[in-house]
């Protein structure tokens, strides 16, 4: 999903003089997060030797993982690798909020430290064996909170601290590349959501089905809004709506049925569209590739809808059923509680980290002259395009 899907999706939207820089950021983060996950990330996220906020270090360097070790129903090596992909894509999502203006070394320092401050604790709290949010009954099947809300809030704070680009408008360098990358994301998302069932069974099949339905509905919804407002739909709008549908269904993909998936995709398409417009036109925040309004807001909407649509008393829209002793109201409250706690936690620590990294690297933003030249040359002394 991250390489090549997200990389191509992001790189095709930025100006040609910055395309290689985006590809390098996603590629390099994939490598860095792999090493961090192996050394301590897996242990801090899934060890039960710590506390309800963060795991211990007894699984550091993946100690104890052998061919024979098992996590629930699958080999632990497979589980560790699978969860590594979540850890990789989450900071890579944030790249979309600071493209074309953040120094490469600042990107690497910031994302690396952010994993320790935000991702590993959030992952442990929601998915860890003794996590604080898990004990409260928060539902997040495949990463609405852990991935999309943390990345979305991180992106919003990052874009605000950095400030807008000097040339603050969309000049897509290669939309064909973006569409191809989006297709890879769509297919990869099946593993993201269906894989969270940890088995090749009916739960995985249903998760895959509702993921596909929500993605398609989000795309059609976004296109319809543009068609009504502007007289024609855009390719960029269609693929953005698809990603909104995917982000919104992610936390609910293990809880809802096909009819509910249409509601989730529709909600994601509508809400994310208007949030995108509001953030750019009203708040003037240059979240360049719409990470917060698509992933952050989509994760919030999906997490809340999961608390409602999981109910088995909604007729055609019924889901898998609420946990024993829970009502729609109580589950919805727990979902909202999880969203607020993780969002505030992410907001505060992200802001502090950006200030720290700025001090460490002599400022996180390239100069106005370097921004004009383009980050391909400034950061890597190469060009994505020779002409």
Tab-separated table of C-alpha atoms in Angstrom:
chain	number	residue	atom	x	y	z
A	1	UNK	CA	0.000	0.000	0.000
A	2	UNK	CA	2.769	2.456	0.838
A	3	UNK	CA	5.169	1.458	-1.937
A	4	UNK	CA	4.109	1.800	-4.641
A	5	UNK	CA	0.425	2.651	-3.932
A	6	UNK	CA	0.516	5.674	-1.636
A	7	UNK	CA	3.837	6.839	-3.092
A	8	UNK	CA	2.421	7.017	-6.605
A	9	UNK	CA	-0.883	8.478	-5.410
A	10	UNK	CA	0.891	11.365	-3.681
A	11	UNK	CA	3.705	11.889	-6.181
A	12	UNK	CA	1.378	12.355	-9.133
A	13	UNK	CA	-0.516	15.196	-7.446
A	14	UNK	CA	2.453	17.444	-6.621
A	15	UNK	CA	4.400	19.619	-9.029
A	16	UNK	CA	6.900	17.784	-11.220
A	17	UNK	CA	9.841	19.424	-9.483
A	18	UNK	CA	8.775	17.727	-6.228
A	19	UNK	CA	7.678	14.296	-7.396
A	20	UNK	CA	10.921	12.468	-6.626
A	21	UNK	CA	11.031	14.019	-3.152
A	22	UNK	CA	7.615	12.548	-2.324
A	23	UNK	CA	8.603	9.131	-3.652
A	24	UNK	CA	11.811	9.288	-1.607
A	25	UNK	CA	9.977	10.279	1.563
A	26	UNK	CA	7.544	7.367	1.305
A	27	UNK	CA	10.280	4.916	0.320
A	28	UNK	CA	12.673	6.059	3.047
A	29	UNK	CA	9.979	6.008	5.707
A	30	UNK	CA	9.162	2.443	4.709
A	31	UNK	CA	12.758	1.485	5.419
A	32	UNK	CA	13.052	3.480	8.660
A	33	UNK	CA	9.754	2.240	10.102
A	34	UNK	CA	10.699	-1.345	9.288
A	35	UNK	CA	13.824	-1.050	11.412
A	36	UNK	CA	12.075	0.787	14.256
A	37	UNK	CA	9.295	-1.805	14.290
A	38	UNK	CA	11.778	-4.678	14.446
A	39	UNK	CA	13.928	-3.168	17.176
A	40	UNK	CA	11.331	-1.860	19.665
A	41	UNK	CA	8.088	-0.897	17.916
A	42	UNK	CA	6.494	-4.331	17.912
A	43	UNK	CA	7.311	-4.825	21.570
A	44	UNK	CA	6.068	-1.375	22.639
A	45	UNK	CA	2.846	-1.972	20.729
A	46	UNK	CA	1.987	-5.595	21.550
A	47	UNK	CA	3.930	-6.694	24.614
A	48	UNK	CA	1.833	-7.260	27.737
A	49	UNK	CA	4.830	-6.625	29.993
A	50	UNK	CA	4.264	-2.865	30.130
A	51	UNK	CA	1.088	-1.077	31.167
A	52	UNK	CA	-2.224	-0.050	29.617
A	53	UNK	CA	-0.613	2.856	27.727
A	54	UNK	CA	2.575	1.340	26.326
A	55	UNK	CA	4.034	-2.149	26.092
A	56	UNK	CA	7.280	-3.388	27.586
A	57	UNK	CA	10.577	-4.280	25.936
A	58	UNK	CA	10.489	-8.043	26.425
A	59	UNK	CA	9.789	-8.486	22.687
A	60	UNK	CA	12.481	-6.017	21.567
A	61	UNK	CA	14.298	-7.191	18.436
A	62	UNK	CA	11.309	-9.567	18.105
A	63	UNK	CA	12.658	-11.777	20.857
A	64	UNK	CA	10.751	-15.024	21.174
A	65	UNK	CA	9.304	-14.972	17.662
A	66	UNK	CA	10.049	-18.327	16.081
A	67	UNK	CA	8.487	-20.507	13.403
A	68	UNK	CA	6.445	-22.173	16.125
A	69	UNK	CA	5.174	-19.068	17.984
A	70	UNK	CA	1.542	-18.121	17.393
A	71	UNK	CA	-0.525	-14.945	17.784
A	72	UNK	CA	-4.177	-15.949	18.172
A	73	UNK	CA	-4.821	-17.974	14.986
A	74	UNK	CA	-1.770	-17.139	12.875
A	75	UNK	CA	2.033	-17.436	13.147
A	76	UNK	CA	3.407	-14.588	15.252
A	77	UNK	CA	5.996	-13.811	12.569
A	78	UNK	CA	3.143	-13.167	10.146
A	79	UNK	CA	1.305	-11.039	12.713
A	80	UNK	CA	4.431	-8.961	13.382
A	81	UNK	CA	5.002	-8.445	9.654
A	82	UNK	CA	1.345	-7.608	9.032
A	83	UNK	CA	1.282	-5.022	11.807
A	84	UNK	CA	4.556	-3.611	10.491
A	85	UNK	CA	2.715	-2.520	7.355
A	86	UNK	CA	0.292	-0.482	9.489
A	87	UNK	CA	3.240	1.141	11.249
A	88	UNK	CA	4.781	1.973	7.869
A	89	UNK	CA	1.776	3.573	6.208
A	90	UNK	CA	0.651	5.736	9.136
A	91	UNK	CA	3.547	8.245	9.091
A	92	UNK	CA	3.684	7.981	5.294
A	93	UNK	CA	0.099	9.254	5.167
A	94	UNK	CA	1.243	12.442	6.911
A	95	UNK	CA	3.677	13.138	4.076
A	96	UNK	CA	0.720	14.421	2.059
A	97	UNK	CA	0.241	17.369	4.426
A	98	UNK	CA	3.746	18.832	4.163
A	99	UNK	CA	4.843	18.018	0.600
A	100	UNK	CA	6.847	20.593	-1.358
A	101	UNK	CA	8.111	22.481	1.689
A	102	UNK	CA	9.489	20.287	4.520
A	103	UNK	CA	13.171	19.353	4.674
A	104	UNK	CA	13.961	15.697	4.081
A	105	UNK	CA	15.975	15.357	7.292
A	106	UNK	CA	13.137	16.966	9.236
A	107	UNK	CA	10.670	14.502	7.719
A	108	UNK	CA	12.774	11.566	8.848
A	109	UNK	CA	13.427	12.889	12.358
A	110	UNK	CA	9.837	13.957	12.867
A	111	UNK	CA	8.240	10.717	11.663
A	112	UNK	CA	10.713	8.556	13.552
A	113	UNK	CA	10.140	10.345	16.866
A	114	UNK	CA	6.393	10.574	16.203
A	115	UNK	CA	6.172	6.793	16.177
A	116	UNK	CA	7.482	6.631	19.744
A	117	UNK	CA	5.388	9.521	21.005
A	118	UNK	CA	2.111	8.774	19.208
A	119	UNK	CA	1.817	5.598	17.147
A	120	UNK	CA	3.229	2.945	19.458
A	121	UNK	CA	1.140	4.124	22.463
A	122	UNK	CA	-2.014	4.511	20.348
A	123	UNK	CA	-1.532	1.059	18.850
A	124	UNK	CA	-1.019	-0.481	22.285
A	125	UNK	CA	-3.982	1.320	23.844
A	126	UNK	CA	-6.416	0.233	21.124
A	127	UNK	CA	-5.049	-3.152	20.003
A	128	UNK	CA	-2.631	-4.231	22.717
A	129	UNK	CA	-3.445	-7.260	24.881
A	130	UNK	CA	-3.988	-5.041	27.944
A	131	UNK	CA	-4.570	-1.703	26.210
A	132	UNK	CA	-6.521	1.058	27.915
A	133	UNK	CA	-8.930	1.616	24.998
A	134	UNK	CA	-9.343	-2.096	24.339
A	135	UNK	CA	-10.414	-2.603	27.948
A	136	UNK	CA	-13.015	0.149	27.555
A	137	UNK	CA	-14.513	-1.665	24.566
A	138	UNK	CA	-13.458	0.743	21.809
A	139	UNK	CA	-14.117	-0.785	18.380
A	140	UNK	CA	-11.465	-0.221	15.717
A	141	UNK	CA	-11.277	-3.244	13.464
A	142	UNK	CA	-8.541	-2.132	11.089
A	143	UNK	CA	-7.187	1.271	12.060
A	144	UNK	CA	-9.755	4.081	12.015
A	145	UNK	CA	-8.287	5.402	15.266
A	146	UNK	CA	-4.817	3.869	15.286
A	147	UNK	CA	-3.949	4.793	11.695
A	148	UNK	CA	-6.306	7.365	10.217
A	149	UNK	CA	-7.096	9.599	13.179
A	150	UNK	CA	-3.507	9.727	14.414
A	151	UNK	CA	-2.191	10.436	10.910
A	152	UNK	CA	-4.979	12.932	10.229
A	153	UNK	CA	-4.398	14.928	13.407
A	154	UNK	CA	-0.642	14.745	12.884
A	155	UNK	CA	-1.136	16.064	9.363
A	156	UNK	CA	-3.370	18.927	10.510
A	157	UNK	CA	-0.874	20.065	13.137
A	158	UNK	CA	2.031	19.691	10.717
A	159	UNK	CA	0.358	21.737	7.995
A	160	UNK	CA	-0.574	24.443	10.490
A	161	UNK	CA	2.919	24.715	11.984
A	162	UNK	CA	4.614	24.694	8.570
A	163	UNK	CA	2.282	27.226	7.025
A	164	UNK	CA	1.072	27.273	3.413
A	165	UNK	CA	3.217	26.774	0.349
A	166	UNK	CA	4.359	29.930	-1.429
A	167	UNK	CA	2.533	28.703	-4.524
A	168	UNK	CA	-0.473	27.367	-2.673
A	169	UNK	CA	-2.437	25.680	-5.415
A	170	UNK	CA	-2.762	22.242	-6.922
A	171	UNK	CA	-0.560	21.713	-9.970
A	172	UNK	CA	-0.630	17.972	-10.532
A	173	UNK	CA	2.464	16.691	-12.271
A	174	UNK	CA	1.069	13.350	-13.422
A	175	UNK	CA	-2.533	12.408	-12.671
A	176	UNK	CA	-2.105	9.125	-14.544
A	177	UNK	CA	0.442	8.094	-11.907
A	178	UNK	CA	-1.988	9.170	-9.191
A	179	UNK	CA	-4.854	7.103	-10.611
A	180	UNK	CA	-2.615	4.053	-10.904
A	181	UNK	CA	-1.411	4.529	-7.340
A	182	UNK	CA	-4.997	4.827	-6.165
A	183	UNK	CA	-5.860	1.526	-7.822
A	184	UNK	CA	-3.014	-0.119	-5.934
A	185	UNK	CA	-4.276	1.409	-2.705
A	186	UNK	CA	-7.788	0.104	-3.359
A	187	UNK	CA	-6.602	-3.458	-3.879
A	188	UNK	CA	-4.095	-3.233	-1.036
A	189	UNK	CA	-6.856	-2.071	1.293
A	190	UNK	CA	-8.446	-5.511	1.045
A	191	UNK	CA	-5.467	-6.856	2.950
A	192	UNK	CA	-5.576	-3.901	5.317
A	193	UNK	CA	-9.176	-4.589	6.347
A	194	UNK	CA	-9.893	-8.230	5.554
A	195	UNK	CA	-6.526	-9.281	6.929
A	196	UNK	CA	-7.537	-7.931	10.326
A	197	UNK	CA	-9.830	-10.957	10.681
A	198	UNK	CA	-6.646	-13.045	11.096
A	199	UNK	CA	-8.226	-15.880	9.150
A	200	UNK	CA	-9.426	-16.778	5.654
A	201	UNK	CA	-13.052	-17.070	6.741
A	202	UNK	CA	-16.465	-15.442	6.531
A	203	UNK	CA	-15.379	-12.459	8.621
A	204	UNK	CA	-12.528	-11.715	6.233
A	205	UNK	CA	-14.805	-12.157	3.225
A	206	UNK	CA	-17.401	-9.762	4.624
A	207	UNK	CA	-14.737	-7.222	5.548
A	208	UNK	CA	-13.439	-7.319	1.984
A	209	UNK	CA	-16.929	-6.960	0.518
A	210	UNK	CA	-17.922	-3.974	2.657
A	211	UNK	CA	-14.542	-2.338	1.992
A	212	UNK	CA	-15.119	-2.525	-1.746
A	213	UNK	CA	-18.705	-1.279	-1.511
A	214	UNK	CA	-17.781	1.702	0.641
A	215	UNK	CA	-14.895	2.686	-1.646
A	216	UNK	CA	-17.095	2.631	-4.740
A	217	UNK	CA	-19.870	4.558	-2.993
A	218	UNK	CA	-17.442	7.197	-1.730
A	219	UNK	CA	-16.128	7.731	-5.264
A	220	UNK	CA	-19.585	8.009	-6.826
A	221	UNK	CA	-20.723	10.372	-4.055
A	222	UNK	CA	-17.767	12.728	-4.545
A	223	UNK	CA	-18.282	12.691	-8.322
A	224	UNK	CA	-21.990	13.461	-7.895
A	225	UNK	CA	-21.263	16.467	-5.687
A	226	UNK	CA	-18.779	17.857	-8.208
A	227	UNK	CA	-21.164	17.169	-11.066
A	228	UNK	CA	-23.912	19.157	-9.336
A	229	UNK	CA	-21.627	22.037	-8.296
A	230	UNK	CA	-19.379	22.359	-11.346
A	231	UNK	CA	-21.176	20.594	-14.178
A	232	UNK	CA	-18.587	17.820	-14.525
A	233	UNK	CA	-16.748	15.417	-12.211
A	234	UNK	CA	-12.968	15.397	-11.949
A	235	UNK	CA	-10.673	12.399	-11.946
A	236	UNK	CA	-8.917	13.702	-8.843
A	237	UNK	CA	-12.268	14.080	-7.110
A	238	UNK	CA	-13.312	10.539	-7.969
A	239	UNK	CA	-10.176	8.960	-6.542
A	240	UNK	CA	-10.247	11.216	-3.468
A	241	UNK	CA	-13.818	10.110	-2.806
A	242	UNK	CA	-12.731	6.509	-3.126
A	243	UNK	CA	-10.007	6.993	-0.519
A	244	UNK	CA	-12.540	8.740	1.729
A	245	UNK	CA	-14.805	5.709	1.426
A	246	UNK	CA	-11.933	3.406	2.329
A	247	UNK	CA	-10.806	5.460	5.316
A	248	UNK	CA	-14.356	5.650	6.636
A	249	UNK	CA	-15.105	1.931	6.391
A	250	UNK	CA	-11.782	0.883	7.951
A	251	UNK	CA	-12.801	0.957	11.646
A	252	UNK	CA	-16.211	-0.563	10.861
A	253	UNK	CA	-15.187	-3.184	8.296
A	254	UNK	CA	-15.358	-6.043	10.793
A	255	UNK	CA	-18.693	-4.952	12.247
A	256	UNK	CA	-21.115	-4.047	9.457
A	257	UNK	CA	-22.896	-5.665	6.527
A	258	UNK	CA	-23.203	-4.708	2.838
A	259	UNK	CA	-26.138	-2.298	3.136
A	260	UNK	CA	-24.468	-0.455	5.997
A	261	UNK	CA	-21.301	-0.200	3.899
A	262	UNK	CA	-23.209	1.919	1.388
A	263	UNK	CA	-24.216	4.298	4.193
A	264	UNK	CA	-20.629	4.457	5.404
A	265	UNK	CA	-19.283	5.217	1.922
A	266	UNK	CA	-21.978	7.829	1.319
A	267	UNK	CA	-21.280	9.491	4.664
A	268	UNK	CA	-17.540	9.464	4.044
A	269	UNK	CA	-17.940	10.957	0.580
A	270	UNK	CA	-20.219	13.791	1.709
A	271	UNK	CA	-18.560	14.706	5.001
A	272	UNK	CA	-14.986	14.454	3.728
A	273	UNK	CA	-15.810	16.516	0.635
A	274	UNK	CA	-17.183	19.442	2.594
A	275	UNK	CA	-14.453	19.213	5.224
A	276	UNK	CA	-11.852	19.384	2.457
A	277	UNK	CA	-13.489	22.485	1.025
A	278	UNK	CA	-13.848	24.133	4.432
A	279	UNK	CA	-10.255	23.491	5.477
A	280	UNK	CA	-8.790	24.943	2.294
A	281	UNK	CA	-11.199	27.777	1.509
A	282	UNK	CA	-12.346	28.926	4.946
A	283	UNK	CA	-9.543	28.009	7.348
A	284	UNK	CA	-6.777	28.513	4.754
A	285	UNK	CA	-4.794	25.545	6.092
A	286	UNK	CA	-2.569	24.059	3.412
A	287	UNK	CA	-2.976	20.362	4.183
A	288	UNK	CA	-1.658	19.902	0.673
A	289	UNK	CA	-3.089	16.487	-0.230
A	290	UNK	CA	-6.097	16.528	2.127
A	291	UNK	CA	-4.793	14.109	4.734
A	292	UNK	CA	-6.851	15.424	7.658
A	293	UNK	CA	-10.196	15.964	5.877
A	294	UNK	CA	-10.008	12.578	4.131
A	295	UNK	CA	-8.178	10.274	6.537
A	296	UNK	CA	-8.692	12.063	9.844
A	297	UNK	CA	-12.313	12.999	9.316
A	298	UNK	CA	-13.039	9.723	7.531
A	299	UNK	CA	-11.586	7.814	10.483
A	300	UNK	CA	-13.719	9.818	12.911
A	301	UNK	CA	-16.932	9.326	10.933
A	302	UNK	CA	-16.285	5.612	10.458
A	303	UNK	CA	-15.417	5.054	14.107
A	304	UNK	CA	-18.664	6.697	15.201
A	305	UNK	CA	-20.747	4.854	12.606
A	306	UNK	CA	-19.247	1.549	13.715
A	307	UNK	CA	-20.783	2.125	17.140
A	308	UNK	CA	-24.237	2.439	15.588
A	309	UNK	CA	-24.226	0.128	12.587
A	310	UNK	CA	-22.798	-2.810	14.542
A	311	UNK	CA	-26.250	-3.216	16.095
A	312	UNK	CA	-28.240	-6.273	14.967
A	313	UNK	CA	-31.561	-4.412	15.332
A	314	UNK	CA	-31.358	-2.141	12.281
A	315	UNK	CA	-33.076	-4.321	9.683
A	316	UNK	CA	-31.232	-4.353	6.371
A	317	UNK	CA	-28.501	-2.176	7.899
A	318	UNK	CA	-27.824	-4.533	10.814
A	319	UNK	CA	-24.287	-5.490	11.736
A	320	UNK	CA	-22.670	-8.232	13.783
A	321	UNK	CA	-24.333	-7.245	17.020
A	322	UNK	CA	-23.286	-5.243	20.062
A	323	UNK	CA	-21.177	-6.695	22.838
A	324	UNK	CA	-23.034	-8.119	25.818
A	325	UNK	CA	-24.471	-5.400	28.015
A	326	UNK	CA	-23.916	-2.639	25.439
A	327	UNK	CA	-26.477	-0.398	23.773
A	328	UNK	CA	-26.039	1.809	20.727
A	329	UNK	CA	-25.814	4.801	23.043
A	330	UNK	CA	-23.175	3.326	25.322
A	331	UNK	CA	-21.087	2.013	22.405
A	332	UNK	CA	-21.315	5.359	20.644
A	333	UNK	CA	-20.115	7.090	23.821
A	334	UNK	CA	-17.125	4.743	24.050
A	335	UNK	CA	-16.299	5.345	20.392
A	336	UNK	CA	-16.416	9.107	20.899
A	337	UNK	CA	-14.311	8.767	24.043
A	338	UNK	CA	-11.635	6.870	22.119
A	339	UNK	CA	-11.626	9.464	19.337
A	340	UNK	CA	-11.287	12.430	21.705
A	341	UNK	CA	-8.558	10.896	23.862
A	342	UNK	CA	-6.378	9.783	20.935
A	343	UNK	CA	-6.977	13.010	18.983
A	344	UNK	CA	-5.965	15.228	21.925
A	345	UNK	CA	-3.034	12.966	22.745
A	346	UNK	CA	-1.849	13.139	19.122
A	347	UNK	CA	-2.404	16.896	18.823
A	348	UNK	CA	-0.351	17.844	21.878
A	349	UNK	CA	2.566	15.483	21.254
A	350	UNK	CA	2.729	16.256	17.527
A	351	UNK	CA	2.952	19.984	18.179
A	352	UNK	CA	5.718	19.472	20.712
A	353	UNK	CA	7.647	17.151	18.404
A	354	UNK	CA	7.533	19.588	15.505
A	355	UNK	CA	9.017	22.298	17.705
A	356	UNK	CA	11.703	19.880	18.915
A	357	UNK	CA	12.617	18.727	15.417
A	358	UNK	CA	12.702	22.320	14.228
A	359	UNK	CA	15.297	23.062	16.910
A	360	UNK	CA	17.289	19.922	16.070
A	361	UNK	CA	17.409	20.549	12.332
A	362	UNK	CA	17.657	24.320	12.194
A	363	UNK	CA	14.084	24.729	11.025
A	364	UNK	CA	11.790	22.193	9.405
A	365	UNK	CA	10.945	24.192	6.313
A	366	UNK	CA	13.058	24.815	3.225
A	367	UNK	CA	13.783	28.418	2.239
A	368	UNK	CA	11.566	30.318	-0.189
A	369	UNK	CA	14.301	30.022	-2.841
A	370	UNK	CA	14.609	26.257	-2.303
A	371	UNK	CA	10.845	25.878	-2.497
A	372	UNK	CA	10.920	27.655	-5.843
A	373	UNK	CA	13.696	25.368	-7.124
A	374	UNK	CA	11.874	22.234	-5.979
A	375	UNK	CA	12.729	19.576	-3.425
A	376	UNK	CA	13.901	17.030	-5.997
A	377	UNK	CA	17.035	19.098	-6.595
A	378	UNK	CA	17.310	20.641	-3.131
A	379	UNK	CA	17.040	17.399	-1.137
A	380	UNK	CA	18.338	14.781	-3.566
A	381	UNK	CA	20.176	16.550	-6.402
A	382	UNK	CA	18.088	14.554	-8.873
A	383	UNK	CA	15.015	15.078	-11.004
A	384	UNK	CA	11.937	12.919	-11.334
A	385	UNK	CA	11.626	14.237	-14.897
A	386	UNK	CA	14.497	15.232	-17.166
A	387	UNK	CA	12.337	17.694	-19.096
